[in-house]
C-alpha positions in Angstrom: 116.9 107.2 66.6 115.1 107.4 70.0 111.3 107.9 69.9 109.5 110.2 72.3 106.0 109.2 73.4 103.4 110.9 75.5 102.3 108.9 78.5 101.1 109.3 82.0 102.3 108.8 85.6 100.3 106.0 87.3 101.3 106.9 90.8 98.2 107.7 92.9 99.0 111.2 94.1 97.3 114.6 93.6 99.0 115.5 90.3 98.8 112.5 87.8 101.4 114.1 85.6 101.7 114.0 81.8 104.9 112.3 80.8 107.3 112.3 77.8 108.9 108.8 77.6 111.9 108.3 75.4 112.3 104.8 74.0 115.3 103.4 72.1 115.9 99.9 70.9 112.8 98.7 72.8 113.9 100.2 76.1 112.7 103.2 78.1 115.8 105.4 78.5 114.3 108.6 79.9 111.1 109.9 81.6 110.4 113.6 81.6 107.4 115.9 81.9 105.0 116.6 79.0 105.2 120.4 78.3 101.8 120.3 76.7 99.9 118.9 79.7 97.6 121.7 80.8 98.1 121.0 84.5 101.5 119.6 85.0 103.2 121.5 82.1 106.4 119.6 81.9 107.3 119.5 85.6 107.4 116.1 87.3 108.8 114.9 90.6 111.5 112.4 91.4 108.9 109.7 92.0 107.8 109.9 88.4 111.3 110.0 87.0 112.0 106.8 89.0 109.6 104.9 86.7 112.4 104.5 84.2 114.6 102.8 86.8 111.7 100.8 88.1 110.9 99.5 84.6 114.6 98.7 83.8 115.7 97.3 87.2 117.6 94.1 87.2 115.6 93.2 90.4 112.3 92.8 88.4 110.5 89.6 89.0 110.5 87.8 85.6 108.8 84.5 86.2 106.1 83.0 88.3 107.4 81.7 91.7 106.1 79.0 94.1 107.4 78.5 97.6 108.4 74.9 98.2 109.8 74.0 101.6 110.4 77.6 102.4 112.2 78.4 99.1 110.9 80.1 96.0 111.1 77.9 92.9 110.5 79.1 89.3 107.4 77.5 87.8 105.4 78.0 84.5 102.5 80.3 84.2 100.4 77.2 83.3 101.3 75.5 86.6 100.8 78.6 88.7 97.4 79.4 87.2 96.2 75.8 87.3 97.1 75.5 91.0 95.7 78.8 92.1 92.5 78.2 90.1 92.2 74.7 91.6 92.5 76.1 95.1 89.9 78.7 94.4 87.6 76.1 93.0 88.0 73.9 96.0 87.4 76.9 98.4 84.1 77.6 96.5 82.9 74.0 96.8 83.9 73.3 100.4 83.4 76.7 102.0 82.1 80.0 100.6 83.8 82.3 98.2 84.3 84.8 101.0 87.0 82.4 102.3 89.1 84.4 99.8 90.3 87.8 100.8 91.3 90.4 98.2 93.9 92.6 99.9 94.7 95.7 97.9 95.6 99.4 98.0 95.6 102.3 95.6 99.3 103.1 95.1 99.0 102.7 91.3 96.1 104.2 89.4 94.7 103.1 86.1 91.1 102.6 84.9 91.6 98.9 84.2 92.8 98.3 87.7 89.1 98.1 88.5 88.9 94.8 86.6 90.1 92.9 89.7 86.6 93.6 91.2 85.1 92.2 88.0 87.0 89.0 88.5 86.1 88.6 92.2 82.4 89.5 91.6 82.1 86.9 88.8 83.8 84.4 91.1 80.9 84.9 93.4 82.1 87.6 95.8 85.0 87.5 98.2 86.0 89.2 101.4 86.8 92.8 100.4 88.5 95.7 102.1 86.6 98.9 102.7 87.9 102.2 104.0 91.4 103.5 103.4 94.6 103.7 105.3 95.4 106.9 103.4 92.2 109.1 103.3 89.2 107.1 104.4 88.1 109.1 107.4 88.2 112.4 105.6 86.3 111.1 102.6 83.6 109.8 104.8 83.6 113.0 106.8 83.0 115.1 103.7 80.2 112.8 102.6 78.5 113.4 105.9 78.8 117.2 105.4 78.4 117.8 101.7 77.1 114.4 100.5 80.4 113.9 98.5 84.0 114.8 98.5 84.6 117.3 95.7 87.4 119.8 95.1 87.7 123.1 93.1 89.5 123.2 89.8 93.2 124.1 90.2 92.8 127.4 88.4 90.1 128.6 90.8 92.9 129.4 93.3 93.5 132.6 91.3 90.1 133.9 92.5 91.0 133.6 96.2 91.8 136.4 98.6 93.4 133.9 101.0 94.7 130.3 100.7 95.0 128.1 103.8 97.1 125.0 103.4 96.1 122.9 106.4 98.2 119.8 107.1 99.5 119.3 103.6 103.2 119.7 102.6 102.3 120.8 99.0 106.0 121.1 98.0 106.5 117.4 98.7 103.1 115.9 97.7 101.4 118.3 95.3 104.1 120.1 93.4 101.9 121.8 90.8 99.8 123.3 93.4 103.0 124.6 95.0 103.7 126.5 91.7 100.2 128.1 91.9 100.9 129.1 95.5 104.0 130.9 94.4 102.0 132.7 91.6 99.0 133.8 93.7 101.4 135.2 96.3 102.8 137.5 93.7 99.3 138.8 92.9 98.7 139.6 96.6 96.9 136.5 97.9 97.7 135.8 101.5 99.1 132.3 102.1 98.6 130.5 105.5 100.2 127.1 106.4 98.9 125.2 109.4 101.1 122.2 110.3 103.0 120.7 113.2 106.2 120.7 111.1 107.7 123.8 109.5 108.0 122.3 106.1 109.0 123.5 102.6 105.5 124.9 102.0 105.6 126.8 105.3 108.8 128.5 104.2 106.8 130.5 101.6 103.8 131.3 103.8 102.8 134.7 105.0 101.6 133.1 108.2 102.8 129.8 109.6 100.7 128.2 112.5 102.3 125.4 114.5 99.5 123.2 115.8 99.8 120.2 118.2 99.4 116.9 116.2 95.9 115.6 116.3 94.5 118.8 117.7 93.5 120.5 114.4 89.8 120.1 115.2 90.2 122.2 118.3 91.9 124.9 116.3 88.9 124.8 113.9 86.6 125.3 117.0 88.7 128.3 118.1 88.5 129.9 114.7 84.7 129.4 114.7 84.3 130.9 118.1 86.2 133.9 116.9 84.1 134.1 113.7 81.0 134.2 115.8 82.4 136.7 118.3 83.5 139.0 115.6 80.2 138.7 113.6 82.0 137.3 110.6 79.8 134.3 110.0 77.7 134.2 106.8 74.2 134.3 108.2 72.5 134.0 104.8 74.3 130.8 103.9 73.8 129.3 107.4 70.0 130.0 107.5 69.3 129.1 103.9 71.6 126.3 103.0 72.5 124.4 106.2 71.0 122.3 109.0 72.3 121.6 112.5 73.8 125.1 113.2 72.2 125.1 116.7 74.1 121.9 117.5 77.3 123.5 116.4 76.7 126.5 118.6 76.0 124.3 121.6 79.3 122.4 120.9 81.3 125.7 120.7 79.8 126.8 124.0 81.2 123.7 125.7 84.9 124.7 125.4 86.7 127.9 126.3 89.4 129.6 124.3 91.8 129.0 127.1 91.2 125.3 126.8 91.7 125.4 123.1 94.9 127.4 123.4 96.3 124.7 125.8 95.3 121.8 123.6 96.5 123.2 120.3 99.5 125.3 121.4 98.1 128.1 119.3 97.6 131.6 120.8 94.2 133.3 121.0 95.5 136.2 118.8 96.5 133.8 116.1 93.0 132.2 116.1 91.5 135.7 115.8 93.8 136.4 112.9 92.7 133.1 111.2 89.0 134.1 111.8 89.6 137.4 110.1 91.3 135.6 107.1 88.3 133.3 106.7 85.9 136.2 107.1 87.6 138.0 104.2 86.0 135.9 101.5 86.8 134.1 99.3 89.2 131.9 101.3 90.3 128.5 99.9 91.4 125.7 102.1 93.5 122.7 101.0 93.5 119.8 103.5 96.2 117.2 103.9 95.7 113.6 104.7 97.6 113.2 108.0 95.3 115.0 110.4 92.4 112.6 109.6 94.6 109.6 110.6 93.6 109.7 114.2 90.8 108.2 116.3 89.1 111.7 116.0 90.1 112.0 112.3 86.6 112.2 110.8 85.4 114.7 113.4 88.5 116.8 112.7 87.8 117.1 109.0 84.2 117.9 109.7 85.1 120.7 112.0 87.4 122.2 109.4 84.6 121.8 106.8 82.4 123.7 109.3 84.9 126.6 109.3 84.4 126.9 105.6 80.6 126.7 105.9 80.3 129.1 108.8 82.4 131.7 107.0 80.4 131.4 103.8 83.3 129.9 101.8 81.4 127.0 100.3 80.0 127.1 96.8 81.8 130.2 95.8 84.6 130.7 93.4 88.0 131.0 95.2 86.6 129.2 98.2 86.0 125.6 99.2 87.5 123.0 101.5 89.4 120.7 99.2 90.3 117.2 100.4 89.4 114.6 97.7 87.9 115.0 94.2 85.7 112.0 93.8 83.8 113.5 90.9 86.7 112.7 88.6 86.6 108.9 89.1 82.8 109.1 89.2 82.9 110.3 85.5 83.7 106.7 84.4 81.3 103.8 84.0 82.9 101.7 86.8 79.8 99.4 87.1 80.2 98.3 83.5 83.8 97.3 84.3 83.2 95.6 87.7 79.7 93.9 87.3 78.6 94.3 90.9 75.4 92.4 90.1 77.3 89.2 89.7 78.3 89.1 93.3 76.3 86.5 95.3 78.2 86.6 98.6 79.9 89.4 100.5 82.0 90.1 103.5 84.1 93.1 104.4 87.0 94.0 106.6 88.3 97.5 107.0 91.7 98.0 105.3 93.2 98.9 108.7 91.8 95.8 110.5 92.5 93.2 107.8 95.0 91.4 110.0 92.6 91.1 112.9 89.9 90.1 110.4 92.0 87.2 109.0 92.8 85.9 112.5 89.3 86.1 113.8 87.2 85.2 110.8 84.8 82.3 111.0 82.1 80.8 108.8 84.3 80.7 106.8 87.9 81.2 107.9 90.2 83.0 105.4 91.8 80.2 103.3 93.4 82.4 100.6 94.7 86.0 100.3 95.3 87.5 96.9 97.3 90.8 97.1 97.2 93.3 94.2 98.4 96.9 94.0 99.8 96.9 97.5 102.4 95.9 100.0 100.5 95.3 103.2 103.4 94.0 105.2 105.0 97.5 104.9 102.0 99.8 104.5 99.3 98.4 106.9 99.6 99.5 110.5 100.8 97.1 113.2 103.2 95.3 111.0 103.9 92.5 113.4 100.2 91.5 113.6 99.9 91.8 109.8 102.8 89.4 109.3 101.3 86.9 111.9 97.9 87.1 110.1 99.3 86.5 106.5 101.5 83.7 107.7 98.4 82.0 109.2 96.7 81.6 105.9 97.0 78.5 103.8 97.6 80.2 100.5 98.9 83.7 99.8 99.1 85.0 96.2 100.9 88.2 95.4 100.9 90.1 92.1 104.2 92.1 92.1 107.1 93.6 90.1 109.6 93.1 92.9 110.3 90.9 95.9 108.7 93.1 98.5 108.2 92.3 102.2 104.7 91.0 101.3 105.9 88.9 98.3 108.6 87.3 100.6 105.9 85.6 102.7 103.7 84.5 99.8 103.1 81.0 98.5 102.8 82.2 94.9 104.3 85.4 93.4 103.0 86.4 89.9 105.2 88.9 88.0 103.4 91.9 86.6 104.0 94.7 84.1 104.9 98.3 84.7 103.0 101.3 83.4 105.0 101.5 80.1 104.3 97.9 79.3 100.5 98.1 79.3 97.8 100.4 77.9 95.5 102.2 80.3 93.9 105.5 81.2 95.1 107.5 84.3 93.3 110.2 86.4 93.7 111.9 89.7 91.3 111.2 92.5 92.3 114.2 94.5 93.2 117.3 92.4 92.7 118.0 88.7 90.1 116.5 86.3 92.2 115.6 83.3 92.2 111.9 82.1 95.5 110.9 80.5 96.2 108.2 77.9 99.0 105.8 78.6 100.0 103.5 75.7 102.0 100.3 75.9 105.5 101.4 74.8 107.9 98.5 75.5 107.7 94.7 75.9 107.7 93.4 79.5 110.9 91.5 80.5 110.9 87.8 81.0 107.3 86.5 81.5 105.8 89.4 83.3 102.2 89.9 82.4 99.5 92.5 82.8 96.9 92.0 85.6 94.2 91.7 83.0 96.0 88.8 81.4 96.2 87.0 84.7 92.5 87.7 85.5 91.4 86.5 82.1 93.5 83.3 82.4 92.1 82.5 85.8 88.5 83.3 84.6 89.0 80.7 81.8 89.9 78.1 84.4 87.1 79.0 86.8 84.3 78.9 84.2 83.5 82.5 83.5 85.7 83.1 80.5 82.9 85.0 78.7 83.1 87.8 81.2 86.6 88.5 80.2 86.2 87.9 76.4 87.1 91.5 75.6 90.2 93.1 74.3 92.0 95.8 76.4 90.6 98.4 74.0 87.1 97.1 74.4 87.4 97.3 78.2 88.7 100.9 78.0 85.7 101.9 75.8 83.4 100.2 78.3 84.8 102.4 81.1 84.4 105.5 78.9 80.7 104.7 78.1 78.6 107.8 78.6 81.3 110.3 78.0 80.9 110.4 74.2 78.4 113.3 74.6 81.2 115.3 76.1 83.5 114.5 73.2 85.5 112.1 75.2 86.3 108.8 73.3 89.2 106.4 73.3 90.1 107.5 69.8 90.2 111.2 70.8 92.3 110.4 73.9 94.8 108.5 71.8 95.1 111.5 69.6 95.0 114.3 72.2 96.7 112.4 75.0 94.7 114.1 77.7 91.1 115.4 78.0 89.1 117.4 80.6 86.4 115.3 82.2 82.9 116.9 82.8 83.3 117.9 86.4 82.2 121.0 88.4 85.1 123.5 88.7 83.3 125.1 91.7 81.5 122.4 93.6 78.2 123.2 95.3 77.8 126.5 93.5 74.1 125.8 93.1 73.9 125.0 96.9 72.3 121.7 96.1 74.2 119.2 98.3 74.1 115.5 98.0 73.1 115.0 101.7 69.7 113.5 102.6 68.5 117.1 103.4 69.9 118.6 100.3 71.7 121.1 102.5 75.1 121.4 104.1 74.8 119.4 107.4 76.6 120.5 110.5 74.7 117.5 112.0 74.8 114.6 109.6 71.6 112.7 108.9 73.6 110.3 106.7 75.6 109.3 109.9 72.3 108.9 111.7 71.0 106.6 109.0 74.1 104.4 109.6 73.3 104.2 113.3 76.0 106.8 114.3 75.8 110.1 116.1 75.9 112.8 113.4 76.7 115.7 115.7 80.1 117.3 115.8 81.9 116.6 119.0 84.8 117.4 121.4 87.1 114.4 120.6 90.8 113.8 121.4 93.3 111.5 119.8 93.2 108.1 121.5 96.9 108.2 122.2 97.4 111.6 123.8 97.7 113.3 127.2 94.1 114.3 126.9 92.9 110.9 125.7 95.1 108.5 127.8 97.2 110.3 130.5 98.9 107.1 131.8 100.0 106.0 128.3 101.3 109.6 127.6 103.4 109.5 130.7 105.1 106.2 129.5 105.3 107.3 125.8 105.4 111.1 125.8 106.1 111.8 122.1 103.8 112.0 119.1 105.0 110.0 116.1 104.1 111.2 112.6 104.8 109.0 109.5 104.7 111.3 106.5 105.2 110.3 102.9 108.8 110.1 101.6 110.1 112.6 99.2 111.5 110.3 96.5 109.2 107.2 96.8 105.5 106.6 96.3 105.0 104.8 99.6 107.3 101.7 99.6 107.7 101.5 95.8 111.2 103.0 95.3 113.2 102.3 98.4 115.0 99.4 96.9 116.1 101.5 94.0 117.6 104.5 95.9 120.6 103.6 98.0 120.4 106.9 100.0 117.0 105.9 101.3 118.0 102.5 102.6 118.3 103.5 106.3 116.0 104.7 109.0 116.0 108.5 109.8 114.3 109.6 113.0 113.4 113.3 112.8 112.8 114.9 116.2 111.8 118.3 117.5 114.4 120.4 119.3 112.9 120.0 122.8 113.2 116.2 122.5 116.9 116.6 121.5 117.5 118.6 124.7 115.5 116.2 126.9 117.1 113.1 125.6 120.6 114.6 124.9 120.3 113.6 121.2 122.2 115.2 118.3 122.3 114.8 114.6 123.8 111.5 113.6 123.2 109.8 117.0 121.6 106.3 116.8 118.4 106.0 118.7 115.7 103.4 119.6 112.1 104.4 119.0 109.7 102.2 120.8 106.2 101.5 122.3 104.2 98.4 123.2 103.7 97.4 119.6 107.4 97.3 118.5 110.6 99.2 118.1 112.7 100.8 115.4 116.3 101.8 115.3 117.6 104.7 113.3 119.8 107.8 112.9 118.6 111.0 114.5 118.0 114.3 112.6 117.0 117.3 114.7 114.3 119.4 112.9 114.9 123.1 112.7 111.3 123.9 113.5 108.6 121.5 114.6 105.9 121.4 117.3 107.2 120.3 120.6 107.3 116.6 121.4 106.9 115.7 117.7 108.8 112.9 115.9 108.6 111.9 112.3 109.8 108.7 110.5 108.9 108.5 106.7 106.6 105.6 105.9 107.4 102.9 103.4 110.8 101.5 104.5 111.4 97.9 103.7 112.2 95.2 106.3 115.7 94.5 104.9 116.6 98.2 105.2 115.6 98.5 108.9 111.9 97.9 108.8 108.6 99.7 108.4 107.6 102.4 110.9 104.3 100.6 111.0 105.8 98.2 113.6 104.9 101.1 115.9 101.6 102.3 114.6 98.1 101.2 115.8 95.6 99.4 113.5 92.6 101.0 115.1 89.8 102.7 113.0 88.9 106.3 113.0 85.7 107.6 114.6 83.6 107.0 111.5 85.0 103.6 110.9 86.5 104.1 107.5 89.9 105.6 108.2 93.1 104.6 109.9 94.6 106.1 113.1 98.3 105.8 111.9 99.2 109.2 113.4 97.5 108.4 116.7 100.7 107.0 117.9 102.7 107.7 121.1 106.3 106.6 121.4 109.4 107.0 123.5 113.0 107.3 122.4 116.4 106.6 123.8 120.0 107.0 122.6 121.9 103.9 121.7 125.6 104.1 122.4 127.6 102.2 119.8 
């Protein structure tokens, strides 16, 4: 008889769903939702369901591979580990340990995924990646404003008079919040969606606001000007719990409502309506990730934070500006797992600029790249430069389950386990605060191994075996150290399957912020400590008519690259035949200008590269807007990142993927 087990989705999105996994004869045969999970309540998305197909796929990598004369050959684990360890030993002796780059991302969650840092710290410290392609600018921005990036508990939405979804297609990326939106609407809560594209979430909104891509910060300024004009600001909060308000006033005086209307494409009356909504407290704001992927991305998030602060919607139930929820991950004893004190050398590249870092690095040059939890040749901007950089390195090692674009250019590919083949704990970094237990349910196929087994085996060969002389269970308990006083233990997690971590359901309700001043900072002293200007600014996207008129004349259309509906980034494209082609979604004005219709083939291009795909005309989108879903594999047409820039956001820790101008032309075939 089949057995049903409670597990967890590892995919790093807002929801981190509880799963019911059916196993029969040692094989996962079904993945469904866990009805007993207090947040996800039995509902899961197609990405989570695809974990069954991913685990059972005949395309799984089963054995270690080494590239010999341009062709992959199967080798033993002993040979692979011996050769990789020997190369690392040689690098440490001849150069510095920072000649090794650890390239990684966060597509898969799991508490024990942190053990890669333990390995590299014990090795002596390598070149690490900082910032984030996904959300780095926004996280840094909220640290400047609040001192940290925290979000309200999911259930606090029921205390809101109004909910503003700003730049997030909840229906696609945060399905359990979408359910709450439907519920609060029935109780009379007003729902506002602000987005360049009329998406599935906008379809249920009471008010949809179409804003020009990259101009959300200007819309925030317009709302604040109206809040002040109408006398709707919270003077007590401003005078008691904030610093820098005068700087904000000076900024708002530097731009007119007419200029804001022109830049955003939003009418003055709509901005007045939004000000009235924010003035009718409590109003809760949920931010998406796309609008901070511009050169002005950090400033944009800070301006929207300022709307929440100016209107008195910070620290109150039913309010807040929700972006990330770092307090969840901060509940664990990450230092015990990673041993940062063992690091003796250090160098960093930003995640966005890793290709440039590889190509320009000296003293020492990058001699080896080890890739875990990522697919940089698909996901990192400016794909052509990334490929050039990785191919310039003597040794590239990739931990993978499938032959991805990145694995194809590696020298060694090490086959790894899936979520159902290893034990771990899973938690959301963006939404709810439940930690989920995920047991090992089936044996891995072939010779696929957990990351921890690989790190332990390499540590033995490199002379620090004692640092990995712990069982998986012991490492899990290490990470949970300090949570026992809240009744959270590994034993209880195994029994209960999910437990609520001790986080604040209403962040900043004591009005004690984690900034240097202890107050909300319209002007950031933390930024000033880092040698940066902490004032809010008038800033434009780098690739825009306002930021670069000549470039905008040559490439007049804004390219967005949103997350695919059925794949977590690039992870599932090879498993879903219907996704294995390029779809270019365009606004209706572009269709008219370029004489394009549904089904036409078109070439999308700029100075970085080109992409060919089939046209789909969007029913409702901001003028001059194009979207191509991110994550596509090279063999299915290529990543949209051949077009995107690899620049850094204003605060240095985010990407500017959306800060991308393109042109388009029909291809007659």
